PDB file of C-alpha atoms and ligand atoms in Angstrom:
ATOM      1  CA  UNK A 101      24.548  13.855  -9.577  1.00 52.00           C
ATOM      2  CA  UNK A 102      27.467  13.521 -11.919  1.00 52.00           C
ATOM      3  CA  UNK A 103      30.948  15.183 -10.626  1.00 52.00           C
ATOM      4  CA  UNK A 104      33.983  15.687 -11.500  1.00 55.00           C
ATOM      5  CA  UNK A 105      37.150  13.564 -11.110  1.00 54.00           C
ATOM      6  CA  UNK A 106      39.359  15.831 -12.724  1.00 72.00           C
ATOM      7  CA  UNK A 107      38.504  18.740 -10.100  1.00 91.00           C
ATOM      8  CA  UNK A 108      38.383  16.925  -6.712  1.00 92.00           C
ATOM      9  CA  UNK A 109      34.970  17.960  -4.949  1.00 94.00           C
ATOM     10  CA  UNK A 110      33.020  19.909  -7.784  1.00 96.00           C
ATOM     11  CA  UNK A 111      30.220  18.652  -8.903  1.00 95.00           C
ATOM     12  CA  UNK A 112      28.436  20.475 -12.213  1.00 96.00           C
ATOM     13  CA  UNK A 113      24.726  20.067 -12.903  1.00 95.00           C
ATOM     14  CA  UNK A 114      24.536  20.263 -16.500  1.00 92.00           C
ATOM     15  CA  UNK A 115      21.420  19.998 -16.887  1.00 94.00           C
ATOM     16  CA  UNK A 116      20.008  21.143 -20.304  1.00 96.00           C
ATOM     17  CA  UNK A 117      18.213  23.543 -19.698  1.00 96.00           C
ATOM     18  CA  UNK A 118      21.023  25.477 -16.839  1.00 97.00           C
ATOM     19  CA  UNK A 119      23.300  25.683 -19.632  1.00 97.00           C
ATOM     20  CA  UNK A 120      20.851  27.086 -22.015  1.00 98.00           C
ATOM     21  CA  UNK A 121      20.303  29.885 -19.953  1.00 98.00           C
ATOM     22  CA  UNK A 122      24.037  30.265 -18.393  1.00 98.00           C
ATOM     23  CA  UNK A 123      24.607  31.245 -22.376  1.00 98.00           C
ATOM     24  CA  UNK A 124      22.270  34.262 -22.294  1.00 98.00           C
ATOM     25  CA  UNK A 125      24.044  34.977 -19.340  1.00 97.00           C
ATOM     26  CA  UNK A 126      27.012  35.125 -20.263  1.00 98.00           C
ATOM     27  CA  UNK A 127      25.942  37.517 -23.110  1.00 98.00           C
ATOM     28  CA  UNK A 128      26.445  40.885 -23.052  1.00 97.00           C
ATOM     29  CA  UNK A 129      23.539  42.596 -24.415  1.00 97.00           C
ATOM     30  CA  UNK A 130      21.488  40.783 -21.604  1.00 98.00           C
ATOM     31  CA  UNK A 131      19.962  43.403 -19.930  1.00 97.00           C
ATOM     32  CA  UNK A 132      19.427  42.991 -16.197  1.00 97.00           C
ATOM     33  CA  UNK A 133      16.111  42.283 -15.942  1.00 97.00           C
ATOM     34  CA  UNK A 134      16.231  39.158 -17.934  1.00 98.00           C
ATOM     35  CA  UNK A 135      19.969  38.393 -16.185  1.00 98.00           C
ATOM     36  CA  UNK A 136      18.016  38.848 -12.546  1.00 98.00           C
ATOM     37  CA  UNK A 137      15.437  36.344 -14.054  1.00 98.00           C
ATOM     38  CA  UNK A 138      18.064  34.239 -15.302  1.00 98.00           C
ATOM     39  CA  UNK A 139      20.667  33.478 -12.015  1.00 98.00           C
ATOM     40  CA  UNK A 140      16.684  33.170 -10.010  1.00 98.00           C
ATOM     41  CA  UNK A 141      15.449  30.640 -12.535  1.00 98.00           C
ATOM     42  CA  UNK A 142      19.131  29.243 -12.388  1.00 98.00           C
ATOM     43  CA  UNK A 143      19.203  29.038  -8.993  1.00 98.00           C
ATOM     44  CA  UNK A 144      16.239  26.429  -8.356  1.00 97.00           C
ATOM     45  CA  UNK A 145      17.041  24.214 -10.449  1.00 96.00           C
ATOM     46  CA  UNK A 146      21.097  23.934  -9.083  1.00 96.00           C
ATOM     47  CA  UNK A 147      19.046  24.055  -5.256  1.00 95.00           C
ATOM     48  CA  UNK A 148      16.797  21.455  -6.824  1.00 93.00           C
ATOM     49  CA  UNK A 149      20.255  18.464  -7.558  1.00 91.00           C
ATOM     50  CA  UNK A 150      22.184  19.580  -4.681  1.00 93.00           C
ATOM     51  CA  UNK A 151      19.545  19.219  -1.966  1.00 93.00           C
ATOM     52  CA  UNK A 152      18.934  15.460  -3.710  1.00 92.00           C
ATOM     53  CA  UNK A 153      20.483  13.474  -0.076  1.00 90.00           C
ATOM     54  CA  UNK A 154      18.449  15.658   2.360  1.00 91.00           C
ATOM     55  CA  UNK A 155      17.329  13.667   5.333  1.00 91.00           C
ATOM     56  CA  UNK A 156      13.969  12.540   5.245  1.00 95.00           C
ATOM     57  CA  UNK A 157      12.124  11.354   8.523  1.00 96.00           C
ATOM     58  CA  UNK A 158       8.254   9.849   8.103  1.00 97.00           C
ATOM     59  CA  UNK A 159       4.850  11.131   8.992  1.00 97.00           C
ATOM     60  CA  UNK A 160       1.783  10.439   9.438  1.00 98.00           C
ATOM     61  CA  UNK A 161      -0.602  11.676   7.575  1.00 97.00           C
ATOM     62  CA  UNK A 162      -4.454  12.317   7.257  1.00 98.00           C
ATOM     63  CA  UNK A 163      -5.569  12.614   3.580  1.00 98.00           C
ATOM     64  CA  UNK A 164      -9.582  13.132   2.915  1.00 98.00           C
ATOM     65  CA  UNK A 165     -10.004   9.210   2.916  1.00 98.00           C
ATOM     66  CA  UNK A 166      -7.423   7.629   5.070  1.00 98.00           C
ATOM     67  CA  UNK A 167      -4.607   8.402   7.101  1.00 98.00           C
ATOM     68  CA  UNK A 168      -1.158   7.495   5.251  1.00 98.00           C
ATOM     69  CA  UNK A 169       2.850   7.899   5.445  1.00 98.00           C
ATOM     70  CA  UNK A 170       4.233  10.381   3.929  1.00 97.00           C
ATOM     71  CA  UNK A 171       7.974  12.290   4.140  1.00 97.00           C
ATOM     72  CA  UNK A 172       9.602  15.409   4.728  1.00 94.00           C
ATOM     73  CA  UNK A 173      12.294  16.877   5.102  1.00 92.00           C
ATOM     74  CA  UNK A 174      14.125  16.108   8.401  1.00 90.00           C
ATOM     75  CA  UNK A 175      15.582  18.140  10.562  1.00 84.00           C
ATOM     76  CA  UNK A 176      15.911  22.182  11.404  1.00 82.00           C
ATOM     77  CA  UNK A 177      15.386  24.596   8.448  1.00 85.00           C
ATOM     78  CA  UNK A 178      17.576  24.750   5.292  1.00 94.00           C
ATOM     79  CA  UNK A 179      19.662  28.119   5.391  1.00 97.00           C
ATOM     80  CA  UNK A 180      20.306  29.928   2.601  1.00 98.00           C
ATOM     81  CA  UNK A 181      23.696  31.986   2.998  1.00 98.00           C
ATOM     82  CA  UNK A 182      23.898  34.776  -0.112  1.00 98.00           C
ATOM     83  CA  UNK A 183      27.072  36.425  -0.100  1.00 98.00           C
ATOM     84  CA  UNK A 184      26.380  39.020  -0.504  1.00 97.00           C
ATOM     85  CA  UNK A 185      25.501  41.097  -3.023  1.00 94.00           C
ATOM     86  CA  UNK A 186      25.143  38.937  -6.473  1.00 97.00           C
ATOM     87  CA  UNK A 187      25.018  35.628  -3.850  1.00 98.00           C
ATOM     88  CA  UNK A 188      21.627  37.954  -3.358  1.00 98.00           C
ATOM     89  CA  UNK A 189      20.481  37.376  -7.117  1.00 98.00           C
ATOM     90  CA  UNK A 190      20.397  33.413  -5.958  1.00 98.00           C
ATOM     91  CA  UNK A 191      18.255  33.739  -3.656  1.00 98.00           C
ATOM     92  CA  UNK A 192      14.287  33.962  -4.336  1.00 98.00           C
ATOM     93  CA  UNK A 193      14.836  31.307  -6.963  1.00 97.00           C
ATOM     94  CA  UNK A 194      15.485  28.618  -4.319  1.00 97.00           C
ATOM     95  CA  UNK A 195      12.898  30.416  -1.854  1.00 97.00           C
ATOM     96  CA  UNK A 196      10.146  29.181  -4.333  1.00 95.00           C
ATOM     97  CA  UNK A 197      11.208  26.037  -4.338  1.00 94.00           C
ATOM     98  CA  UNK A 198      12.008  26.179  -0.504  1.00 94.00           C
ATOM     99  CA  UNK A 199       9.847  28.275   1.512  1.00 94.00           C
ATOM    100  CA  UNK A 200      10.808  27.826   4.414  1.00 92.00           C
ATOM    101  CA  UNK A 201      14.333  28.063   4.882  1.00 95.00           C
ATOM    102  CA  UNK A 202      16.303  30.180   7.059  1.00 97.00           C
ATOM    103  CA  UNK A 203      18.416  33.743   5.211  1.00 98.00           C
ATOM    104  CA  UNK A 204      21.729  34.649   6.454  1.00 98.00           C
ATOM    105  CA  UNK A 205      24.095  36.810   5.306  1.00 98.00           C
ATOM    106  CA  UNK A 206      27.571  37.435   4.727  1.00 98.00           C
ATOM    107  CA  UNK A 207      28.944  40.554   3.375  1.00 97.00           C
ATOM    108  CA  UNK A 208      32.290  40.838   1.265  1.00 94.00           C
ATOM    109  CA  UNK A 209      33.514  42.448  -1.730  1.00 90.00           C
ATOM    110  CA  UNK A 210      36.366  41.855  -3.322  1.00 86.00           C
ATOM    111  CA  UNK A 211      39.542  44.571  -2.930  1.00 90.00           C
ATOM    112  CA  UNK A 212      40.692  45.799  -6.486  1.00 86.00           C
ATOM    113  CA  UNK A 213      43.433  45.402  -6.001  1.00 89.00           C
ATOM    114  CA  UNK A 214      45.405  42.605  -3.454  1.00 91.00           C
ATOM    115  CA  UNK A 215      41.564  40.479  -5.178  1.00 90.00           C
ATOM    116  CA  UNK A 216      41.593  39.775  -0.860  1.00 92.00           C
ATOM    117  CA  UNK A 217      37.927  40.024   0.106  1.00 94.00           C
ATOM    118  CA  UNK A 218      37.378  42.164   2.502  1.00 94.00           C
ATOM    119  CA  UNK A 219      34.023  41.518   5.171  1.00 94.00           C
ATOM    120  CA  UNK A 220      31.431  44.204   6.423  1.00 95.00           C
ATOM    121  CA  UNK A 221      28.100  42.573   7.435  1.00 97.00           C
ATOM    122  CA  UNK A 222      27.654  38.582   9.052  1.00 98.00           C
ATOM    123  CA  UNK A 223      24.416  37.036  10.940  1.00 98.00           C
ATOM    124  CA  UNK A 224      23.270  33.778  10.484  1.00 97.00           C
ATOM    125  CA  UNK A 225      20.732  31.904  12.384  1.00 95.00           C
ATOM    126  CA  UNK A 226      21.301  30.392  15.002  1.00 92.00           C
ATOM    127  CA  UNK A 227      21.492  26.346  16.392  1.00 93.00           C
ATOM    128  CA  UNK A 228      24.136  26.467  13.419  1.00 96.00           C
ATOM    129  CA  UNK A 229      25.421  23.308  13.318  1.00 95.00           C
ATOM    130  CA  UNK A 230      22.020  22.058  13.447  1.00 93.00           C
ATOM    131  CA  UNK A 231      21.045  22.775   9.950  1.00 94.00           C
ATOM    132  CA  UNK A 232      22.150  22.491   6.410  1.00 94.00           C
ATOM    133  CA  UNK A 233      23.316  25.590   4.548  1.00 97.00           C
ATOM    134  CA  UNK A 234      23.194  26.472   0.656  1.00 98.00           C
ATOM    135  CA  UNK A 235      26.435  29.280   0.725  1.00 98.00           C
ATOM    136  CA  UNK A 236      24.933  31.207  -2.644  1.00 98.00           C
ATOM    137  CA  UNK A 237      26.928  33.088  -5.240  1.00 98.00           C
ATOM    138  CA  UNK A 238      26.461  33.272  -8.912  1.00 98.00           C
ATOM    139  CA  UNK A 239      31.056  33.742  -9.385  1.00 98.00           C
ATOM    140  CA  UNK A 240      34.354  31.473  -7.729  1.00 98.00           C
ATOM    141  CA  UNK A 241      37.143  33.429  -9.089  1.00 97.00           C
ATOM    142  CA  UNK A 242      40.375  32.996  -6.241  1.00 96.00           C
ATOM    143  CA  UNK A 243      38.001  31.724  -4.056  1.00 97.00           C
ATOM    144  CA  UNK A 244      39.297  34.074  -1.540  1.00 96.00           C
ATOM    145  CA  UNK A 245      35.116  35.285  -0.793  1.00 96.00           C
ATOM    146  CA  UNK A 246      34.169  31.233  -0.146  1.00 98.00           C
ATOM    147  CA  UNK A 247      36.761  30.350   1.690  1.00 97.00           C
ATOM    148  CA  UNK A 248      35.939  33.355   4.044  1.00 97.00           C
ATOM    149  CA  UNK A 249      32.997  33.035   3.953  1.00 98.00           C
ATOM    150  CA  UNK A 250      33.420  29.327   4.861  1.00 98.00           C
ATOM    151  CA  UNK A 251      35.537  30.423   7.341  1.00 97.00           C
ATOM    152  CA  UNK A 252      33.011  32.410   9.200  1.00 97.00           C
ATOM    153  CA  UNK A 253      29.758  29.549   8.823  1.00 98.00           C
ATOM    154  CA  UNK A 254      32.572  27.094  10.602  1.00 98.00           C
ATOM    155  CA  UNK A 255      33.359  29.707  12.934  1.00 97.00           C
ATOM    156  CA  UNK A 256      29.448  30.505  14.152  1.00 97.00           C
ATOM    157  CA  UNK A 257      29.185  26.814  14.466  1.00 97.00           C
ATOM    158  CA  UNK A 258      28.724  25.913  10.750  1.00 97.00           C
ATOM    159  CA  UNK A 259      29.318  21.986  10.232  1.00 96.00           C
ATOM    160  CA  UNK A 260      27.149  20.403   6.970  1.00 95.00           C
ATOM    161  CA  UNK A 261      27.927  23.616   4.107  1.00 97.00           C
ATOM    162  CA  UNK A 262      27.270  23.684   0.450  1.00 97.00           C
ATOM    163  CA  UNK A 263      28.677  25.592  -1.751  1.00 98.00           C
ATOM    164  CA  UNK A 264      26.553  26.764  -4.665  1.00 98.00           C
ATOM    165  CA  UNK A 265      28.768  28.638  -7.286  1.00 98.00           C
ATOM    166  CA  UNK A 266      26.613  29.539 -11.130  1.00 98.00           C
ATOM    167  CA  UNK A 267      30.080  29.937 -12.546  1.00 98.00           C
ATOM    168  CA  UNK A 268      33.863  28.979 -11.292  1.00 98.00           C
ATOM    169  CA  UNK A 269      37.142  28.941 -12.773  1.00 98.00           C
ATOM    170  CA  UNK A 270      39.520  25.947 -11.795  1.00 97.00           C
ATOM    171  CA  UNK A 271      41.700  27.578  -9.597  1.00 97.00           C
ATOM    172  CA  UNK A 272      39.290  28.702  -7.255  1.00 98.00           C
ATOM    173  CA  UNK A 273      37.136  25.449  -6.869  1.00 98.00           C
ATOM    174  CA  UNK A 274      41.179  23.312  -5.927  1.00 97.00           C
ATOM    175  CA  UNK A 275      41.352  26.517  -3.093  1.00 97.00           C
ATOM    176  CA  UNK A 276      37.843  26.424  -1.863  1.00 98.00           C
ATOM    177  CA  UNK A 277      38.754  22.599  -1.289  1.00 98.00           C
ATOM    178  CA  UNK A 278      41.598  21.997  -0.497  1.00 98.00           C
ATOM    179  CA  UNK A 279      40.450  24.517   2.431  1.00 98.00           C
ATOM    180  CA  UNK A 280      37.586  23.117   2.652  1.00 98.00           C
ATOM    181  CA  UNK A 281      36.999  19.475   1.818  1.00 98.00           C
ATOM    182  CA  UNK A 282      34.688  18.537   3.801  1.00 98.00           C
ATOM    183  CA  UNK A 283      32.260  21.250   2.287  1.00 97.00           C
ATOM    184  CA  UNK A 284      30.805  20.258  -1.559  1.00 96.00           C
ATOM    185  CA  UNK A 285      30.862  23.013  -4.820  1.00 97.00           C
ATOM    186  CA  UNK A 286      27.870  22.126  -7.022  1.00 97.00           C
ATOM    187  CA  UNK A 287      28.341  25.016 -10.132  1.00 97.00           C
ATOM    188  CA  UNK A 288      26.658  24.564 -13.218  1.00 97.00           C
ATOM    189  CA  UNK A 289      28.820  26.210 -15.063  1.00 97.00           C
ATOM    190  CA  UNK A 290      33.372  25.325 -15.092  1.00 97.00           C
ATOM    191  CA  UNK A 291      35.560  28.315 -17.400  1.00 97.00           C
ATOM    192  CA  UNK A 292      39.166  28.592 -18.222  1.00 97.00           C
ATOM    193  CA  UNK A 293      40.887  30.446 -16.474  1.00 98.00           C
ATOM    194  CA  UNK A 294      40.995  34.507 -14.509  1.00 98.00           C
ATOM    195  CA  UNK A 295      42.923  37.233 -16.767  1.00 97.00           C
ATOM    196  CA  UNK A 296      45.089  39.402 -14.670  1.00 95.00           C
ATOM    197  CA  UNK A 297      42.301  40.989 -12.396  1.00 94.00           C
ATOM    198  CA  UNK A 298      40.753  38.311 -11.588  1.00 95.00           C
ATOM    199  CA  UNK A 299      37.654  37.703 -13.493  1.00 97.00           C
ATOM    200  CA  UNK A 300      36.199  34.630 -14.930  1.00 98.00           C
ATOM    201  CA  UNK A 301      37.357  33.357 -18.278  1.00 98.00           C
ATOM    202  CA  UNK A 302      34.942  33.574 -20.919  1.00 98.00           C
ATOM    203  CA  UNK A 303      33.336  33.997 -17.475  1.00 98.00           C
ATOM    204  CA  UNK A 304      30.150  36.794 -17.628  1.00 98.00           C
ATOM    205  CA  UNK A 305      31.703  39.950 -16.063  1.00 98.00           C
ATOM    206  CA  UNK A 306      31.057  41.090 -13.172  1.00 97.00           C
ATOM    207  CA  UNK A 307      27.812  39.447 -11.915  1.00 97.00           C
ATOM    208  CA  UNK A 308      27.137  42.588  -9.071  1.00 96.00           C
ATOM    209  CA  UNK A 309      27.273  44.664 -11.120  1.00 97.00           C
ATOM    210  CA  UNK A 310      24.802  42.701 -13.576  1.00 98.00           C
ATOM    211  CA  UNK A 311      22.324  41.926 -11.187  1.00 98.00           C
ATOM    212  CA  UNK A 312      21.484  45.767  -9.943  1.00 97.00           C
ATOM    213  CA  UNK A 313      22.629  47.973 -13.173  1.00 95.00           C
ATOM    214  CA  UNK A 314      25.330  50.556 -11.380  1.00 94.00           C
ATOM    215  CA  UNK A 315      28.673  49.430 -13.842  1.00 77.00           C
TER     216      UNK A 315
HETATM  217  C1  LIG B 182      32.103  38.611  -7.104  1.00 82.68           C
HETATM  218  C2  LIG B 182      31.768  37.635  -6.704  1.00 82.68           C
HETATM  219  C3  LIG B 182      32.589  37.221  -5.739  1.00 82.68           C
HETATM  220  C4  LIG B 182      34.194  37.374  -5.953  1.00 82.68           C
HETATM  221  C5  LIG B 182      34.393  36.109  -6.492  1.00 82.68           C
HETATM  222  O1  LIG B 182      32.078  39.801  -5.153  1.00 82.68           O
HETATM  223  O2  LIG B 182      30.199  37.772  -6.557  1.00 82.68           O
HETATM  224  O3  LIG B 182      31.830  36.963  -4.502  1.00 82.68           O
HETATM  225  O4  LIG B 182      33.985  38.709  -6.364  1.00 82.68           O
HETATM  226  O5  LIG B 182      35.940  36.534  -6.395  1.00 82.68           O
HETATM  227  P1  LIG B 182      36.765  35.436  -5.742  1.00 82.68           P
HETATM  228  O6  LIG B 182      36.827  33.939  -5.876  1.00 82.68           O
HETATM  229  O7  LIG B 182      37.574  35.840  -6.662  1.00 82.68           O
HETATM  230  O8  LIG B 182      37.021  36.568  -4.257  1.00 82.68           O
HETATM  231  P2  LIG B 182      32.307  41.588  -5.712  1.00 82.68           P
HETATM  232  O9  LIG B 182      33.559  41.369  -4.984  1.00 82.68           O
HETATM  233  O10 LIG B 182      32.610  42.043  -7.291  1.00 82.68           O
HETATM  234  O11 LIG B 182      31.289  41.627  -4.980  1.00 82.68           O
HETATM  235  P3  LIG B 182      29.433  42.146  -5.212  1.00 82.68           P
HETATM  236  O12 LIG B 182      28.704  41.309  -5.700  1.00 82.68           O
HETATM  237  O13 LIG B 182      29.283  43.172  -4.171  1.00 82.68           O
HETATM  238  O14 LIG B 182      30.576  43.209  -6.351  1.00 82.68           O
HETATM  239  N1  LIG B 183      33.277  38.629  -9.791  1.00 82.68           N
HETATM  240  C1  LIG B 183      32.651  39.059 -10.676  1.00 82.68           C
HETATM  241  O1  LIG B 183      31.306  38.770 -10.545  1.00 82.68           O
HETATM  242  N2  LIG B 183      33.389  37.940 -11.879  1.00 82.68           N
HETATM  243  C2  LIG B 183      34.160  37.584 -12.078  1.00 82.68           C
HETATM  244  O2  LIG B 183      34.312  36.665 -13.391  1.00 82.68           O
HETATM  245  C3  LIG B 183      35.246  37.433 -11.511  1.00 82.68           C
HETATM  246  C4  LIG B 183      35.427  37.961 -10.070  1.00 82.68           C
END
């Protein structure tokens, strides 16, 4: 995976199909239905790259003709953890790739005035220490939500966490990396900056509202 030396901890997914789809996602004229489909597809393509170093183990397989050896992903089932609400839009696409994955949920919203995260829900599978986690949120802005979500996952015992976001602001990447240098951040677009309301520029607007048509 190509990394971004300028921002430690960040890996950018530069695949042409991902970049093409992000441009449509950014377009204010893209309707909810297409927006949702694109988030789903981008998440799947990103997960393909984000899971490139998952551990494998050798298994015996009986083909119709003979016994052979193959490989399968080792360890307990991969666990997807969307940050509600917008992270939900990334789950189904990744499940198409990893259908046996478990799904936890972290409920967080950003207070409109302070921009600080407020948490309202947390549920992940047991045996957290033995699982690989993909934390999902399309937007990494100030980084407050991602840091809070990773804090919660670690408090519950998670030790191997990767954070997948579609669009990130540099300040958010730095905040997450400073707080959790062990958590790789995989994103598909590194944008310029935040505006005075904490929105990413150029960004794509409010991901939750665009996904669920609540604007
Ligand atoms: C958005 C987004 C992230 C968060 C990013 O969620 O989906 O969770 O903001 O901002 P941050 O990096 O500054 O914390 P929001 O709080 O709008 O909640 P929603 O998904 O329920 O709309
Ligand atoms: N959350 C969003 O949905 N969009 C942004 O630009 C910033 C935070």
